[in-house]
Coordinates of N, CA and C in Angstrom, one line a residue:
Chain A
D1 N 15.5 -24.9 -29.6 CA 14.1 -24.7 -30.0 C 14.0 -23.6 -31.1
Q2 N 13.7 -24.0 -32.3 CA 13.6 -23.1 -33.4 C 12.3 -22.4 -33.4
Q3 N 12.2 -21.1 -33.1 CA 11.0 -20.4 -33.1 C 10.5 -20.0 -34.5
V4 N 11.5 -19.9 -35.4 CA 11.1 -19.6 -36.8 C 11.7 -20.7 -37.7
K5 N 10.8 -21.3 -38.5 CA 11.2 -22.4 -39.3 C 11.0 -22.2 -40.8
Q6 N 11.9 -22.5 -41.6 CA 11.8 -22.6 -43.0 C 12.1 -24.0 -43.4
N7 N 11.0 -24.8 -43.7 CA 11.2 -26.2 -43.8 C 11.7 -26.7 -45.2
S8 N 11.7 -25.8 -46.1 CA 12.3 -26.1 -47.5 C 13.6 -25.5 -47.6
P9 N 14.7 -26.3 -47.6 CA 16.0 -25.7 -47.8 C 16.3 -25.2 -49.2
S10 N 15.5 -25.7 -50.1 CA 15.7 -25.2 -51.5 C 14.4 -25.3 -52.3
L11 N 14.4 -24.4 -53.4 CA 13.3 -24.4 -54.2 C 13.7 -24.0 -55.6
S12 N 13.3 -24.7 -56.6 CA 13.6 -24.3 -58.0 C 12.3 -23.9 -58.8
V13 N 12.4 -22.8 -59.5 CA 11.2 -22.3 -60.2 C 11.7 -21.9 -61.6
Q14 N 10.8 -22.1 -62.6 CA 11.1 -21.6 -63.9 C 10.9 -20.1 -64.0
E15 N 11.7 -19.4 -64.8 CA 11.6 -18.0 -65.0 C 10.2 -17.6 -65.5
G16 N 9.7 -16.6 -64.9 CA 8.3 -16.1 -65.3 C 7.2 -16.7 -64.4
R17 N 7.5 -17.8 -63.7 CA 6.5 -18.4 -62.9 C 6.5 -17.8 -61.5
I18 N 5.6 -18.2 -60.6 CA 5.5 -17.7 -59.3 C 6.5 -18.6 -58.4
S19 N 7.2 -17.9 -57.5 CA 7.9 -18.5 -56.4 C 7.2 -18.3 -55.1
I20 N 7.0 -19.3 -54.4 CA 6.4 -19.2 -53.1 C 7.3 -19.8 -52.0
L21 N 7.7 -18.9 -51.1 CA 8.6 -19.4 -50.0 C 7.8 -19.3 -48.7
N22 N 7.9 -20.3 -47.9 CA 7.1 -20.5 -46.7 C 7.9 -20.4 -45.4
C23 N 7.2 -20.0 -44.4 CA 7.9 -19.8 -43.1 C 6.8 -20.0 -42.0
D24 N 7.2 -20.7 -41.0 CA 6.3 -21.0 -39.8 C 7.0 -20.5 -38.5
Y25 N 6.2 -20.0 -37.6 CA 6.7 -19.6 -36.3 C 5.9 -20.1 -35.2
T26 N 6.5 -20.1 -34.0 CA 5.8 -20.7 -32.9 C 5.5 -19.7 -31.8
N27 N 6.2 -18.6 -31.8 CA 6.1 -17.6 -30.7 C 4.9 -16.7 -31.0
S28 N 3.8 -16.7 -30.3 CA 2.7 -15.9 -30.5 C 2.9 -14.4 -30.2
M29 N 4.1 -14.1 -29.6 CA 4.4 -12.7 -29.2 C 5.0 -12.0 -30.4
F30 N 5.4 -12.7 -31.4 CA 6.0 -12.1 -32.6 C 4.9 -11.2 -33.3
D31 N 5.2 -9.9 -33.6 CA 4.2 -9.1 -34.2 C 4.7 -8.3 -35.4
Y32 N 5.9 -8.7 -35.8 CA 6.5 -8.1 -37.1 C 7.3 -9.1 -37.7
F33 N 7.2 -9.2 -39.1 CA 7.9 -10.2 -39.8 C 8.5 -9.6 -41.0
L34 N 9.7 -10.2 -41.3 CA 10.5 -9.6 -42.4 C 11.1 -10.7 -43.3
W35 N 11.3 -10.4 -44.5 CA 12.0 -11.3 -45.4 C 13.3 -10.6 -45.9
Y36 N 14.4 -11.4 -45.9 CA 15.7 -10.9 -46.3 C 16.1 -11.8 -47.4
K37 N 16.9 -11.2 -48.3 CA 17.5 -11.9 -49.5 C 19.0 -11.9 -49.3
K38 N 19.7 -13.0 -49.6 CA 21.2 -13.0 -49.4 C 21.8 -13.6 -50.6
Y39 N 22.7 -12.9 -51.2 CA 23.5 -13.4 -52.3 C 24.8 -13.9 -51.7
P40 N 25.5 -14.8 -52.4 CA 26.8 -15.3 -51.9 C 27.8 -14.2 -51.6
A41 N 28.5 -14.3 -50.5 CA 29.6 -13.3 -50.2 C 29.0 -11.9 -49.9
E42 N 27.7 -11.8 -49.7 CA 27.1 -10.5 -49.3 C 26.3 -10.7 -48.0
G43 N 26.0 -9.7 -47.3 CA 25.1 -9.7 -46.1 C 23.7 -9.8 -46.6
P44 N 22.8 -10.2 -45.7 CA 21.4 -10.2 -46.0 C 20.9 -8.8 -46.3
T45 N 20.0 -8.7 -47.3 CA 19.4 -7.4 -47.7 C 17.9 -7.4 -47.4
F46 N 17.4 -6.4 -46.7 CA 16.0 -6.4 -46.4 C 15.2 -6.3 -47.7
L47 N 14.1 -7.1 -47.7 CA 13.3 -7.2 -48.9 C 11.9 -6.6 -48.7
I48 N 11.2 -7.1 -47.7 CA 9.8 -6.7 -47.4 C 9.4 -7.1 -46.0
S49 N 8.4 -6.4 -45.5 CA 8.0 -6.8 -44.1 C 6.5 -6.7 -44.0
I50 N 6.0 -7.2 -42.8 CA 4.6 -7.1 -42.6 C 4.3 -7.0 -41.1
S51 N 3.4 -6.2 -40.7 CA 3.0 -6.1 -39.3 C 1.9 -7.1 -39.0
S52 N 1.8 -7.5 -37.8 CA 0.8 -8.5 -37.5 C -0.6 -8.0 -37.6
I53 N -0.8 -6.7 -37.7 CA -2.1 -6.1 -37.9 C -2.6 -6.2 -39.3
K54 N -1.7 -6.7 -40.2 CA -2.1 -6.8 -41.6 C -2.0 -8.3 -42.0
D55 N -2.6 -8.7 -43.1 CA -2.5 -10.0 -43.6 C -1.8 -10.1 -45.0
K56 N -1.5 -8.9 -45.5 CA -0.9 -8.9 -46.8 C -0.1 -7.6 -47.0
N57 N 1.1 -7.7 -47.6 CA 1.8 -6.5 -47.9 C 2.5 -6.7 -49.3
E58 N 2.3 -5.7 -50.2 CA 2.8 -5.9 -51.5 C 3.8 -4.8 -51.9
D59 N 4.9 -5.2 -52.6 CA 5.8 -4.3 -53.1 C 6.4 -4.7 -54.4
G60 N 5.8 -4.2 -55.5 CA 6.2 -4.6 -56.8 C 5.9 -6.1 -57.0
R61 N 7.0 -6.9 -57.4 CA 6.8 -8.3 -57.6 C 6.7 -9.1 -56.4
F62 N 6.9 -8.5 -55.2 CA 7.0 -9.3 -54.0 C 5.7 -9.0 -53.1
T63 N 5.1 -10.1 -52.6 CA 4.0 -10.0 -51.7 C 4.2 -10.9 -50.6
V64 N 4.0 -10.4 -49.4 CA 4.1 -11.3 -48.2 C 2.7 -11.4 -47.6
F65 N 2.3 -12.7 -47.3 CA 1.0 -13.0 -46.7 C 1.3 -13.5 -45.3
L66 N 0.4 -13.1 -44.4 CA 0.5 -13.5 -43.0 C -0.8 -14.2 -42.6
N67 N -0.7 -15.4 -42.0 CA -1.8 -16.1 -41.5 C -1.6 -16.3 -40.0
K68 N -2.1 -15.4 -39.2 CA -1.7 -15.4 -37.7 C -2.3 -16.7 -37.0
S69 N -3.5 -17.1 -37.4 CA -4.0 -18.3 -36.8 C -3.2 -19.5 -37.0
A70 N -2.6 -19.6 -38.2 CA -1.8 -20.8 -38.5 C -0.3 -20.5 -38.2
K71 N 0.0 -19.3 -37.7 CA 1.4 -18.9 -37.5 C 2.3 -19.2 -38.7
H72 N 1.8 -18.7 -39.8 CA 2.5 -19.0 -41.1 C 2.6 -17.7 -41.9
L73 N 3.7 -17.5 -42.6 CA 3.8 -16.5 -43.6 C 4.5 -17.0 -44.8
S74 N 4.2 -16.3 -45.9 CA 4.7 -16.8 -47.2 C 5.2 -15.5 -48.0
L75 N 6.1 -15.7 -48.8 CA 6.6 -14.7 -49.7 C 6.3 -15.2 -51.1
H76 N 5.6 -14.4 -51.9 CA 5.3 -14.7 -53.3 C 6.1 -13.7 -54.2
I77 N 6.8 -14.3 -55.2 CA 7.5 -13.5 -56.1 C 6.9 -13.8 -57.5
V78 N 6.4 -12.8 -58.1 CA 5.7 -12.9 -59.4 C 6.0 -11.7 -60.3
P79 N 6.6 -11.9 -61.5 CA 7.1 -13.2 -62.0 C 8.5 -13.4 -61.5
S80 N 9.0 -14.6 -61.4 CA 10.3 -14.9 -60.9 C 11.3 -14.6 -62.0
Q81 N 12.5 -14.0 -61.6 CA 13.5 -13.7 -62.6 C 14.8 -14.4 -62.1
P82 N 15.7 -14.7 -63.1 CA 17.0 -15.3 -62.7 C 17.8 -14.6 -61.6
G83 N 17.7 -13.2 -61.6 CA 18.3 -12.4 -60.6 C 17.8 -12.6 -59.2
D84 N 16.6 -13.3 -59.1 CA 16.0 -13.5 -57.8 C 16.7 -14.7 -57.1
S85 N 17.5 -15.4 -57.8 CA 18.2 -16.6 -57.3 C 19.1 -16.2 -56.1
A86 N 18.8 -16.6 -54.9 CA 19.4 -16.2 -53.7 C 18.9 -17.1 -52.5
V87 N 19.5 -16.9 -51.4 CA 18.9 -17.5 -50.2 C 18.0 -16.5 -49.5
Y88 N 16.8 -16.9 -49.2 CA 15.8 -16.1 -48.6 C 15.6 -16.5 -47.1
F89 N 15.7 -15.5 -46.3 CA 15.6 -15.7 -44.8 C 14.3 -15.0 -44.4
C90 N 13.5 -15.8 -43.6 CA 12.4 -15.2 -42.9 C 12.8 -14.8 -41.5
A91 N 12.3 -13.7 -41.0 CA 12.7 -13.2 -39.6 C 11.5 -12.7 -38.9
A92 N 11.5 -12.8 -37.6 CA 10.4 -12.4 -36.8 C 10.8 -11.5 -35.6
S93 N 10.0 -10.6 -35.2 CA 10.4 -9.7 -34.1 C 9.2 -9.6 -33.2
G94 N 9.5 -9.4 -31.9 CA 8.4 -9.2 -30.9 C 8.9 -8.3 -29.9
P95 N 8.0 -7.9 -29.0 CA 8.4 -7.0 -27.9 C 9.5 -7.6 -27.1
S96 N 10.4 -6.7 -26.7 CA 11.6 -7.2 -26.0 C 11.6 -6.6 -24.6
S97 N 11.9 -7.4 -23.6 CA 12.1 -6.9 -22.2 C 13.4 -6.2 -22.1
G98 N 14.3 -6.4 -23.0 CA 15.6 -5.7 -23.0 C 15.5 -4.4 -23.7
S99 N 16.5 -4.0 -24.3 CA 16.6 -2.6 -24.9 C 16.0 -2.7 -26.4
A100 N 16.8 -3.0 -27.3 CA 16.3 -2.9 -28.7 C 15.6 -4.2 -29.1
R101 N 14.7 -4.0 -30.1 CA 14.0 -5.2 -30.6 C 15.1 -6.1 -31.3
Q102 N 14.8 -7.4 -31.3 CA 15.7 -8.3 -31.9 C 14.9 -9.1 -33.0
L103 N 15.7 -9.7 -33.9 CA 15.1 -10.5 -34.9 C 15.5 -12.0 -34.7
T104 N 14.6 -12.9 -34.9 CA 14.8 -14.3 -34.9 C 14.7 -14.8 -36.3
F105 N 15.7 -15.4 -36.8 CA 15.8 -15.8 -38.2 C 15.5 -17.3 -38.4
G106 N 14.9 -17.6 -39.5 CA 14.8 -19.0 -40.0 C 16.2 -19.4 -40.6
S107 N 16.3 -20.6 -41.1 CA 17.5 -21.1 -41.6 C 17.7 -20.9 -43.1
G108 N 16.7 -20.3 -43.7 CA 16.8 -19.9 -45.1 C 16.4 -20.9 -46.1
T109 N 15.9 -20.4 -47.3 CA 15.6 -21.3 -48.4 C 16.3 -20.8 -49.6
Q110 N 17.1 -21.7 -50.3 CA 17.8 -21.3 -51.5 C 16.8 -21.4 -52.7
L111 N 16.6 -20.2 -53.3 CA 15.7 -20.2 -54.4 C 16.6 -20.1 -55.7
T112 N 16.3 -21.0 -56.6 CA 17.0 -21.0 -57.9 C 15.9 -20.8 -59.0
V113 N 16.1 -19.7 -59.8 CA 15.2 -19.4 -60.9 C 15.8 -19.8 -62.2
L114 N 15.3 -20.8 -62.8 CA 15.9 -21.3 -64.0 C 15.4 -20.6 -65.3
P115 N 16.4 -20.2 -66.1 CA 16.0 -19.5 -67.4 C 15.3 -20.3 -68.4
Chain B
D1 N 27.0 6.5 -50.4 CA 25.8 5.7 -49.9 C 26.0 5.3 -48.5
A2 N 24.9 5.5 -47.7 CA 25.0 5.0 -46.3 C 25.1 3.5 -46.3
M3 N 25.9 3.0 -45.4 CA 26.2 1.6 -45.4 C 26.8 1.1 -44.2
V4 N 26.8 -0.3 -44.1 CA 27.5 -1.0 -43.0 C 28.7 -1.7 -43.6
I5 N 29.9 -1.4 -43.0 CA 31.1 -1.9 -43.6 C 31.8 -2.9 -42.6
Q6 N 32.3 -4.0 -43.1 CA 32.9 -4.9 -42.2 C 34.3 -5.2 -42.7
N7 N 35.3 -5.2 -41.8 CA 36.7 -5.5 -42.2 C 37.3 -6.5 -41.2
P8 N 38.1 -7.4 -41.6 CA 38.3 -7.7 -43.0 C 37.1 -8.6 -43.5
R9 N 37.1 -8.9 -44.8 CA 36.0 -9.7 -45.3 C 36.4 -11.2 -45.0
Y10 N 37.7 -11.5 -45.0 CA 38.1 -12.9 -44.7 C 39.2 -12.8 -43.7
Q11 N 39.1 -13.6 -42.7 CA 40.1 -13.6 -41.6 C 40.5 -15.0 -41.2
V12 N 41.8 -15.3 -41.2 CA 42.3 -16.6 -40.8 C 43.1 -16.4 -39.5
T13 N 42.8 -17.2 -38.5 CA 43.5 -17.1 -37.3 C 43.8 -18.5 -36.8
Q14 N 44.8 -18.5 -35.9 CA 45.2 -19.8 -35.4 C 44.4 -20.1 -34.1
F15 N 44.2 -21.4 -33.9 CA 43.5 -21.9 -32.7 C 44.1 -21.2 -31.5
G16 N 43.2 -20.5 -30.7 CA 43.7 -19.9 -29.4 C 44.2 -18.5 -29.6
K17 N 44.4 -18.0 -30.8 CA 45.0 -16.7 -31.0 C 43.9 -15.7 -31.1
P18 N 43.9 -14.6 -30.2 CA 42.9 -13.6 -30.2 C 42.7 -13.0 -31.6
V19 N 41.5 -12.7 -31.9 CA 41.2 -12.0 -33.2 C 40.1 -11.0 -33.0
T20 N 40.2 -9.9 -33.7 CA 39.2 -8.8 -33.6 C 38.6 -8.5 -35.0
L21 N 37.3 -8.5 -35.1 CA 36.6 -8.2 -36.3 C 36.0 -6.8 -36.1
S22 N 35.9 -6.0 -37.2 CA 35.4 -4.6 -37.0 C 34.2 -4.4 -37.9
C23 N 33.4 -3.4 -37.4 CA 32.2 -3.0 -38.2 C 32.1 -1.5 -38.0
S24 N 31.8 -0.9 -39.1 CA 31.5 0.6 -39.1 C 30.2 0.9 -39.9
Q25 N 29.6 1.9 -39.5 CA 28.3 2.3 -40.2 C 28.2 3.8 -40.4
T26 N 27.6 4.2 -41.5 CA 27.4 5.6 -41.8 C 25.9 5.9 -41.8
L27 N 25.1 5.0 -41.2 CA 23.7 5.2 -41.2 C 23.3 6.0 -39.9
N28 N 24.2 6.2 -39.0 CA 23.9 6.9 -37.7 C 22.8 6.2 -36.9
H29 N 22.8 4.9 -37.0 CA 21.8 4.1 -36.3 C 22.3 3.9 -34.8
N30 N 21.3 3.8 -33.9 CA 21.7 3.8 -32.5 C 21.9 2.3 -32.0
V31 N 21.5 1.3 -32.8 CA 21.7 -0.1 -32.4 C 22.6 -0.8 -33.3
M32 N 23.5 -1.5 -32.8 CA 24.4 -2.4 -33.6 C 24.4 -3.8 -33.0
Y33 N 24.4 -4.8 -33.9 CA 24.3 -6.2 -33.6 C 25.4 -7.0 -34.2
W34 N 25.8 -8.0 -33.5 CA 26.7 -9.0 -34.0 C 26.0 -10.4 -34.1
Y35 N 26.1 -11.0 -35.2 CA 25.5 -12.3 -35.4 C 26.6 -13.3 -35.9
Q36 N 26.4 -14.6 -35.5 CA 27.2 -15.7 -36.0 C 26.4 -16.5 -36.9
Q37 N 26.9 -16.8 -38.1 CA 26.1 -17.7 -39.0 C 27.0 -18.8 -39.5
K38 N 26.6 -20.0 -39.2 CA 27.3 -21.2 -39.7 C 26.5 -21.7 -40.9
S39 N 27.2 -22.5 -41.7 CA 26.7 -23.0 -43.0 C 25.3 -23.6 -42.8
S40 N 24.4 -23.1 -43.7 CA 23.0 -23.6 -43.8 C 22.2 -23.4 -42.5
Q41 N 22.7 -22.5 -41.7 CA 21.9 -22.2 -40.4 C 21.4 -20.8 -40.4
A42 N 20.5 -20.5 -39.5 CA 20.0 -19.2 -39.3 C 21.1 -18.3 -38.6
P43 N 21.2 -17.0 -38.9 CA 22.1 -16.2 -38.2 C 21.7 -16.2 -36.7
K44 N 22.7 -16.3 -35.8 CA 22.4 -16.4 -34.4 C 22.9 -15.1 -33.7
L45 N 22.1 -14.4 -33.0 CA 22.5 -13.2 -32.4 C 23.4 -13.5 -31.2
L46 N 24.6 -12.8 -31.2 CA 25.5 -12.9 -30.1 C 25.3 -11.8 -29.0
F47 N 25.2 -10.6 -29.5 CA 24.9 -9.5 -28.6 C 24.6 -8.2 -29.4
H48 N 24.1 -7.2 -28.7 CA 23.8 -5.9 -29.4 C 24.1 -4.8 -28.5
Y49 N 24.3 -3.7 -29.0 CA 24.5 -2.4 -28.3 C 23.3 -1.5 -28.6
Y50 N 22.6 -1.0 -27.6 CA 21.6 0.0 -27.8 C 22.3 1.3 -27.3
D51 N 22.7 2.1 -28.2 CA 23.6 3.3 -27.8 C 24.8 2.7 -27.2
K52 N 25.1 3.0 -25.9 CA 26.3 2.5 -25.3 C 26.0 1.3 -24.4
D53 N 24.7 0.9 -24.3 CA 24.3 -0.2 -23.4 C 24.5 -1.5 -24.1
F54 N 25.3 -2.4 -23.5 CA 25.7 -3.7 -24.0 C 24.6 -4.7 -23.6
N55 N 24.2 -5.5 -24.5 CA 23.2 -6.6 -24.2 C 23.7 -7.9 -24.7
N56 N 24.0 -8.8 -23.8 CA 24.6 -10.1 -24.2 C 23.4 -11.1 -24.2
E57 N 23.5 -12.0 -25.3 CA 22.5 -13.1 -25.3 C 23.0 -14.1 -24.2
A58 N 22.0 -14.8 -23.6 CA 22.3 -15.7 -22.5 C 23.2 -16.8 -22.9
D59 N 23.1 -17.3 -24.2 CA 24.0 -18.4 -24.6 C 25.2 -18.0 -25.3
T60 N 25.6 -16.8 -25.3 CA 26.8 -16.3 -26.0 C 28.0 -16.7 -25.1
P61 N 28.9 -17.5 -25.7 CA 30.1 -17.9 -24.8 C 30.9 -16.7 -24.4
D62 N 31.5 -16.8 -23.2 CA 32.3 -15.8 -22.6 C 33.5 -15.4 -23.5
N63 N 33.9 -16.3 -24.4 CA 35.0 -16.2 -25.3 C 34.8 -15.0 -26.2
F64 N 33.5 -14.6 -26.4 CA 33.1 -13.5 -27.3 C 32.9 -12.2 -26.5
Q65 N 33.5 -11.2 -26.9 CA 33.4 -9.9 -26.3 C 33.1 -8.8 -27.4
S66 N 32.6 -7.7 -26.9 CA 32.4 -6.6 -27.9 C 32.7 -5.3 -27.3
R67 N 33.0 -4.3 -28.2 CA 33.3 -3.0 -27.8 C 32.6 -2.0 -28.8
R68 N 32.1 -0.9 -28.3 CA 31.5 0.1 -29.2 C 32.1 1.4 -28.7
P69 N 33.2 1.9 -29.2 CA 33.8 3.1 -28.8 C 33.0 4.4 -29.1
N70 N 32.2 4.3 -30.2 CA 31.4 5.5 -30.6 C 30.2 4.9 -31.4
T71 N 29.4 5.8 -31.9 CA 28.2 5.4 -32.6 C 28.5 4.7 -33.9
S72 N 29.6 5.0 -34.5 CA 29.9 4.5 -35.8 C 30.6 3.1 -35.8
F73 N 31.3 2.8 -34.8 CA 32.1 1.6 -34.8 C 31.7 0.6 -33.7
C74 N 31.9 -0.7 -34.1 CA 31.7 -1.8 -33.1 C 32.6 -2.9 -33.4
F75 N 33.2 -3.5 -32.4 CA 34.2 -4.5 -32.6 C 33.7 -5.8 -31.9
L76 N 34.1 -6.9 -32.6 CA 33.9 -8.3 -32.0 C 35.2 -8.9 -31.7
D77 N 35.5 -9.2 -30.4 CA 36.7 -9.8 -30.0 C 36.5 -11.2 -29.6
I78 N 37.3 -12.1 -30.2 CA 37.2 -13.5 -29.8 C 38.5 -13.8 -29.1
R79 N 38.4 -14.1 -27.9 CA 39.7 -14.1 -27.0 C 40.5 -15.4 -27.3
S80 N 39.9 -16.5 -27.5 CA 40.6 -17.7 -27.7 C 39.8 -18.6 -28.7
P81 N 40.0 -18.3 -30.0 CA 39.1 -19.0 -31.0 C 39.4 -20.5 -31.0
G82 N 38.3 -21.2 -31.1 CA 38.3 -22.6 -31.3 C 37.8 -23.0 -32.6
L83 N 38.0 -24.2 -33.0 CA 37.6 -24.7 -34.4 C 36.1 -24.5 -34.6
G84 N 35.4 -24.6 -33.5 CA 33.9 -24.4 -33.6 C 33.5 -23.0 -33.8
D85 N 34.4 -22.0 -33.7 CA 34.1 -20.6 -33.9 C 34.2 -20.2 -35.4
A86 N 34.7 -21.1 -36.2 CA 34.8 -20.8 -37.6 C 33.4 -20.6 -38.2
A87 N 33.1 -19.4 -38.8 CA 31.8 -19.1 -39.2 C 31.8 -17.8 -39.9
M88 N 30.6 -17.3 -40.4 CA 30.5 -16.0 -41.0 C 30.0 -15.1 -39.8
Y89 N 30.6 -14.0 -39.6 CA 30.2 -13.0 -38.6 C 29.6 -11.8 -39.3
L90 N 28.3 -11.6 -38.9 CA 27.6 -10.5 -39.6 C 27.3 -9.4 -38.5
C91 N 27.6 -8.2 -39.0 CA 27.2 -7.0 -38.2 C 26.0 -6.3 -38.8
A92 N 25.1 -5.8 -38.0 CA 23.9 -5.2 -38.5 C 23.6 -4.0 -37.6
T93 N 22.8 -3.1 -38.2 CA 22.4 -1.9 -37.5 C 20.9 -1.7 -37.6
S94 N 20.4 -1.0 -36.7 CA 19.0 -0.6 -36.8 C 18.8 0.7 -36.1
R95 N 17.7 1.5 -36.5 CA 17.4 2.7 -35.8 C 16.1 2.3 -35.0
D96 N 16.3 2.1 -33.7 CA 15.2 1.5 -32.9 C 14.1 2.5 -32.8
L97 N 13.0 2.0 -33.4 CA 11.8 2.9 -33.4 C 10.7 2.3 -32.5
S98 N 11.1 1.5 -31.5 CA 10.1 0.8 -30.7 C 9.1 1.8 -30.1
A99 N 9.6 3.0 -29.8 CA 8.6 4.0 -29.2 C 7.5 4.3 -30.1
S100 N 7.8 4.4 -31.4 CA 6.8 4.8 -32.4 C 6.2 3.5 -33.1
G101 N 6.9 2.4 -32.9 CA 6.4 1.2 -33.4 C 6.2 1.1 -34.9
V102 N 7.2 1.7 -35.6 CA 7.0 1.8 -37.1 C 7.6 0.6 -37.8
S103 N 8.9 0.5 -37.6 CA 9.6 -0.6 -38.4 C 10.8 -1.1 -37.6
Y104 N 11.2 -2.3 -37.9 CA 12.3 -2.9 -37.2 C 13.4 -3.5 -38.1
E105 N 13.5 -3.0 -39.3 CA 14.5 -3.6 -40.2 C 15.9 -3.4 -39.6
Q106 N 16.7 -4.4 -39.9 CA 18.1 -4.3 -39.6 C 18.9 -4.3 -40.9
Y107 N 20.0 -3.6 -41.0 CA 20.8 -3.4 -42.2 C 22.1 -4.1 -41.9
F108 N 22.4 -5.0 -42.8 CA 23.6 -5.9 -42.6 C 24.8 -5.4 -43.4
G109 N 26.0 -5.7 -42.8 CA 27.2 -5.6 -43.6 C 27.4 -6.9 -44.4
P110 N 28.5 -6.9 -45.2 CA 28.8 -8.1 -46.0 C 29.3 -9.3 -45.3
G111 N 29.7 -9.1 -44.0 CA 30.1 -10.2 -43.2 C 31.6 -10.4 -43.3
T112 N 32.2 -11.1 -42.2 CA 33.6 -11.5 -42.2 C 33.6 -13.0 -42.0
R113 N 34.2 -13.7 -43.0 CA 34.3 -15.1 -42.9 C 35.6 -15.5 -42.1
L114 N 35.4 -16.1 -40.9 CA 36.5 -16.4 -40.1 C 36.8 -17.9 -40.2
T115 N 38.1 -18.2 -40.5 CA 38.7 -19.5 -40.5 C 39.6 -19.7 -39.4
V116 N 39.5 -20.8 -38.7 CA 40.4 -21.1 -37.5 C 41.2 -22.3 -37.9
T117 N 42.5 -22.2 -37.9 CA 43.4 -23.3 -38.3 C 44.1 -23.9 -37.0

């Protein structure tokens, strides 16, 4: 049962245009969401996050939008650059009955920015 | 630079031959995680250590064990690797701030690609 879904395995965008990556979740207990970027042969790198008390968080070219009623979040990259080409993972976190908080990941979207 | 280091980057082992993957961190984070990631799939959490407390995921096979001798190091032991255990193994750390509820980012190492022959 996938609690975090990224339904688009790949996305191609022209350089300079907007890239929109989407993510859906099913667990209403999730209250913190993150995006990670992964280049080949490297580990995922934290990109941007958002708490469930907000609906938007912006950091430079990257903006994450959260729609709690739809259980949907998206990552906007404007303008897209060739160096943004990577796999993007959506992750969600919620209160844990155990010790540390854990992340539940989506399966990733391969973004290709064409020059 | 503070970082998460994984050794080796590539590991080849034979079917049934025990193998150990290592992870070290200079971030002084109190939580360390091990994930398994197969091609085109989401990273799957195997277990984590909160300080010295070991937390196993319910569906992690008994074949997988872990040790954390100190804050900086964590090991993943696969006692009898099968062909289905071939994957990328990712180590991650976090500074658990659940008490203050500030942020929950995890910082990942580059991963170890395990091949089972």
